[in-house]
Structures are given as C-alpha cells and as structure tokens.
Tab-separated table of C-alpha atoms in Angstrom:
chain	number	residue	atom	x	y	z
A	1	UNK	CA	-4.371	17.897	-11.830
A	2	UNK	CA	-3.332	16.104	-8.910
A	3	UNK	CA	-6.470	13.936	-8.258
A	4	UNK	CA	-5.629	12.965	-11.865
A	5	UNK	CA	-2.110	11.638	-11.113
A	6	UNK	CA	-3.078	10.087	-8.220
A	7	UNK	CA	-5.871	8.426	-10.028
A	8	UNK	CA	-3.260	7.334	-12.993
A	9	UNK	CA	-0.163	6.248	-10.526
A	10	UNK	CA	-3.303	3.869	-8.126
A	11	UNK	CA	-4.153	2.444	-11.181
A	12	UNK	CA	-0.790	2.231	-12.105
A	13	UNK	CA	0.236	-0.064	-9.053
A	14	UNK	CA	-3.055	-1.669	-8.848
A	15	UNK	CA	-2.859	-2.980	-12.447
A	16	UNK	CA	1.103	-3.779	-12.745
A	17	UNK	CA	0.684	-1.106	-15.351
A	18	UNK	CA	-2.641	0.087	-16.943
A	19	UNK	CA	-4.335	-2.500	-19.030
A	20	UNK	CA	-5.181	-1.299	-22.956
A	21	UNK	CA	-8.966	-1.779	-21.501
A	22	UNK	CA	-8.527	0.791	-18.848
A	23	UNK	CA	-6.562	3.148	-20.898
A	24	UNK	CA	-9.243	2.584	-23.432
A	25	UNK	CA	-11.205	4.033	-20.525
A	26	UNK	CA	-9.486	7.078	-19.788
A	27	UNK	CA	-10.265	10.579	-20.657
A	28	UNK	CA	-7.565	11.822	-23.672
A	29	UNK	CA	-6.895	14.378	-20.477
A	30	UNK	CA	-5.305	11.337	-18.853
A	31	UNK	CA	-3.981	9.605	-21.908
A	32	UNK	CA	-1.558	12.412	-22.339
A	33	UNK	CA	-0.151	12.085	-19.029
A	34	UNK	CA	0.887	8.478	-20.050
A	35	UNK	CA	2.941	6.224	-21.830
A	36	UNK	CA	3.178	3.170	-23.691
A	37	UNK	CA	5.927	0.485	-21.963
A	38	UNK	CA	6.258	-3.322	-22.509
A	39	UNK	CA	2.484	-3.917	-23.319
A	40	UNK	CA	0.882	-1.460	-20.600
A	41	UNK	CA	0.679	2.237	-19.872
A	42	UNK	CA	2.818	4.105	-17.274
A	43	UNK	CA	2.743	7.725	-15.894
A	44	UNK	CA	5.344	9.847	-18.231
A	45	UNK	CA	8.399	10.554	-15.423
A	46	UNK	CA	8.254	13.959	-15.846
A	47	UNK	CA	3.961	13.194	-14.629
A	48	UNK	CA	5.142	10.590	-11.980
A	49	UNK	CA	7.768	13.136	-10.482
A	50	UNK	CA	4.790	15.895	-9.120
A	51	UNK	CA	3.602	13.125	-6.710
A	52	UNK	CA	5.329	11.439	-3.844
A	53	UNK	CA	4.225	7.837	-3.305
A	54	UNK	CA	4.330	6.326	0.103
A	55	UNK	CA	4.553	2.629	0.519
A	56	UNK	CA	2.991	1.554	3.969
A	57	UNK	CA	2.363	-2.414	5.145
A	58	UNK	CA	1.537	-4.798	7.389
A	59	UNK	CA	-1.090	-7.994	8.133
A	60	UNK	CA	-4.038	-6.301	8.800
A	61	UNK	CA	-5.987	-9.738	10.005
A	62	UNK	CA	-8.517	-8.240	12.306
A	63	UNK	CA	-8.558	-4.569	11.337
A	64	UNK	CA	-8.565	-2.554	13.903
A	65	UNK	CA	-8.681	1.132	14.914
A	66	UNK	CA	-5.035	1.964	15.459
A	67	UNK	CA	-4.709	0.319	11.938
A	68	UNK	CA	-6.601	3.187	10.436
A	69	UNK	CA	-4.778	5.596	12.479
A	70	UNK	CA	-1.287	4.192	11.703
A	71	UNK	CA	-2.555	4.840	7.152
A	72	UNK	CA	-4.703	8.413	8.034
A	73	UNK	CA	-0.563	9.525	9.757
A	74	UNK	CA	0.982	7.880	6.937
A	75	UNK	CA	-1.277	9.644	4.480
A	76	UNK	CA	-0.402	12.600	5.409
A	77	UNK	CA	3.481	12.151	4.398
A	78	UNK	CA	2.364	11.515	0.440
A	79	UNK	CA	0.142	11.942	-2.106
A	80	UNK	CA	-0.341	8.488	-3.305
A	81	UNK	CA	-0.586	5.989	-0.275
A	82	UNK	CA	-0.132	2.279	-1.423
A	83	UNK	CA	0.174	-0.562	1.266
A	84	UNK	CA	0.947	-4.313	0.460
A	85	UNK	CA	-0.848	-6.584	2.604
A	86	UNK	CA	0.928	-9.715	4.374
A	87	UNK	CA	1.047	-12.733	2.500
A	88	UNK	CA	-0.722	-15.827	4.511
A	89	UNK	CA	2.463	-17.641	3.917
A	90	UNK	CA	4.401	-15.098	6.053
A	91	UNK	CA	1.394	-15.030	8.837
A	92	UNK	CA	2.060	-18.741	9.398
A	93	UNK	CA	5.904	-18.178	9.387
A	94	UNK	CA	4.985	-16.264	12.867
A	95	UNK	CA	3.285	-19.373	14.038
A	96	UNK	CA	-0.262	-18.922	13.278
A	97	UNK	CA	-2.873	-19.130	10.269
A	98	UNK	CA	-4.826	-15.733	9.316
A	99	UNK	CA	-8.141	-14.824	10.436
A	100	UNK	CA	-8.903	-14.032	7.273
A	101	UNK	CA	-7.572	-14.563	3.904
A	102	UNK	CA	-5.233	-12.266	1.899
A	103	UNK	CA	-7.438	-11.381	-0.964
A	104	UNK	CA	-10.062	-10.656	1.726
A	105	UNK	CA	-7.782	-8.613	4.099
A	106	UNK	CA	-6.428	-6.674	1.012
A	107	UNK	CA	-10.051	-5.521	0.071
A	108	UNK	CA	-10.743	-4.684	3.513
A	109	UNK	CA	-7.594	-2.165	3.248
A	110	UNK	CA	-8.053	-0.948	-0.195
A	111	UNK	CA	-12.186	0.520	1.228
A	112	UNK	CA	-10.067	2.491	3.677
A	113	UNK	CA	-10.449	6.493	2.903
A	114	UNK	CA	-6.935	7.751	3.294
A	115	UNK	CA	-5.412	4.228	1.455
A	116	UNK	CA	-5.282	4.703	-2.547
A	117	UNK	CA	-4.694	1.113	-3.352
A	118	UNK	CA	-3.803	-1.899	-1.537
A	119	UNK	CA	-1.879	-4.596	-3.324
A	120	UNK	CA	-1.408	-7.835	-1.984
A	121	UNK	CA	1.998	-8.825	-0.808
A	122	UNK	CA	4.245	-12.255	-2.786
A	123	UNK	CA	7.467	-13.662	-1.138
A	124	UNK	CA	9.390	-11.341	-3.352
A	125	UNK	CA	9.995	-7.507	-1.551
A	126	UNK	CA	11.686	-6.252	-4.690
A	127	UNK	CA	8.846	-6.796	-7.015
A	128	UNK	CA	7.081	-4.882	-4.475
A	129	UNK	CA	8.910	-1.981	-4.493
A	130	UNK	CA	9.427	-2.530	-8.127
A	131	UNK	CA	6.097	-2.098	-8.846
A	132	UNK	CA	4.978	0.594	-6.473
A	133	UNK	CA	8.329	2.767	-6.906
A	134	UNK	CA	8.103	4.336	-3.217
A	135	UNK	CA	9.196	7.919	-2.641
A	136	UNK	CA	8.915	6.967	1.047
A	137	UNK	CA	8.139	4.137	2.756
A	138	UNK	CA	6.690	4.729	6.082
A	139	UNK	CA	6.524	2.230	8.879
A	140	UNK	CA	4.612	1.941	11.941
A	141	UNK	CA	5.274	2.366	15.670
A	142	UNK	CA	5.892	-1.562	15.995
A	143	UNK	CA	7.367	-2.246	13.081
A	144	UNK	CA	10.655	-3.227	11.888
A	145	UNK	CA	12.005	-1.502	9.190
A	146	UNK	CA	13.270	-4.190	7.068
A	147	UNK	CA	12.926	-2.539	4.062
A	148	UNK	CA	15.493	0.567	3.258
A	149	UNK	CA	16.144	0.378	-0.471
A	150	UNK	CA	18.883	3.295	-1.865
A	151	UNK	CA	17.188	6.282	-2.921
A	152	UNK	CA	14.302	5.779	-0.442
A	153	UNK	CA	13.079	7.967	2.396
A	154	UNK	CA	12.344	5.795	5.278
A	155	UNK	CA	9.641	7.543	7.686
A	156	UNK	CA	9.320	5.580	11.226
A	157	UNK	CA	5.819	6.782	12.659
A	158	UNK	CA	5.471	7.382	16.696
A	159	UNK	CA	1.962	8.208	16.469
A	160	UNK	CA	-0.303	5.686	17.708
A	161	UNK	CA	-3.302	4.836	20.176
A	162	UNK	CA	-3.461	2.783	23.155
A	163	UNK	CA	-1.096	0.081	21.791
A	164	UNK	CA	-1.566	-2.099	25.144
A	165	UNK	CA	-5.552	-2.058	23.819
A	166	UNK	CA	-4.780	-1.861	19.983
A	167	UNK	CA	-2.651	-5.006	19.270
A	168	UNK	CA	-4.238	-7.649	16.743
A	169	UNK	CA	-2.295	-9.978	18.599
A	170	UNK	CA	-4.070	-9.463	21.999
A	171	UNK	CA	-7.472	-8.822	19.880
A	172	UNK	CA	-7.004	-11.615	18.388
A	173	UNK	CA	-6.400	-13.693	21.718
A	174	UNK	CA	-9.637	-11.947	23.512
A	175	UNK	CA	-11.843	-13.447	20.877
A	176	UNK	CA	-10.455	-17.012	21.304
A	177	UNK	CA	-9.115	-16.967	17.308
C-alpha cells in the first residue's frame, strides 16, 4: 500500500499532476486512490495524508559523496523524498556558470536510490512548494534555511562527512572548472 502512494504522490510531483496517459496507465488499484482536478489526477487527501513528503535541495553540479549522504539522512525523515535542483540562473547569481546543466544535474539526482523524484527548480519557491506540498522540508548541514512556509516542519540535518574534503566548491576548484 505504501509503495503504491509513494509511486502515485512521485508521479504526482514529477508530472504537475498525473497526465490522462499515465493514469490511463495505472492499475484500477491505483486509480481508486486518485482524483480528477483541473485536467490531471491527484492523490485523494484522505490517500495523500498516510505519507509524509520531504522536500530536500540544493545545486548538485559535481555530485559528490556527501551529496548522497546528505538525501540517504534526509530519506530517512519521510516517505516520499522530492528535491528541486538549482536553477543555472541562481548558480550564476553566486558568481559562476554550472558544470553541468540543470536538466542534466536533475537526472543525475532523480537515478539516486533513496531520492523519489527530482524536479528541477524555476525562480518561483512557491510553485515549488506548491507543487510538491512538503510535510517537511529538510536542509543540509551548510545550508540556509530560507524556506519555512506555515504549516511546515523544518528539519536542519548535522550529519555529514568530511565537509573540509566534501565541498563542490573546493572539488570544483581541484579540477580547474
């Protein structure tokens, strides 16, 4: 039951809402844990409520292992683990163009085991959230958390590995990028 939801509520984010061609897709099982809304289908609330989504970001430019660290920790505080990748628009704001593009970085992410979908990020935060609908949103050692919308919990991980080692930053300066 709850590989089904989490199934549903990926596809759910991934999507913007499920398609008529994936719910055309869908076992009559899953069907009946969904509902029609505004041209797409959408987990029934009372199907959405057993699962607690988790919300997780960042850039992810040269992946790294403390990256997969930081998503197995944050995993493990939800049952549904989407993270919205860094737009290249807010990479240069920091003074620098990406290693690699968005669309590329966000299908790196989305092959990771304990990550459920990755979404690429816009300039807008509240569509964001909007679309994913975050039970928690769970930040990183080094992060900032910017984002602490009414209603949400906010989950600040301490975890990590050799950050003076694990920083794409420095990576990213060791390879001459």
């Amino acid at each position: 039951m709850l590989e089904i939801l989490r199934k549903l509520c990926a596809m759910e984010i991934r999507e913007g809402g499920i398609s008529d061609k994936s719910f055309s897709e869908l076992s009559s099982q899953e069907k009946a844990k969904l509902e029609p809304r505004n041209g797409r289908h959408y987990l029934k609330a009372e199907e959405r409520r057993k699962i607690r989504v988790g919300l997780a970001g960042g850039v992810f430019d040269v992946l790294h292992l403390g990256h997969v660290f930081m998503l197995s920790e944050a995993k493990k505080r939800c049952d549904v683990l989407a993270v919205v990748i860094a737009s290249d628009a807010h990479i240069a704001k920091k003074g620098r163009e990406p290693v690699y593009p968005q669309e590329y970085r966000t299908r790196m992410v989305d092959f990771l085991k304990p990550v459920d979908v990755a979404i690429a990020g816009g300039k807008d935060y509240t569509e964001t959230l909007a679309r994913v609908k975050p039970d928690v949103i769970i930040y990183g050692y080094d992060q900032p958390e910017f984002l602490k919308p009414s209603g949400v919990e906010i989950i600040k991980l301490h975890e990590h590995l050799e950050p003076e080692k694990l920083k794409s930053s420095k990576i990213i300066k060791e390879l001459g990028l």
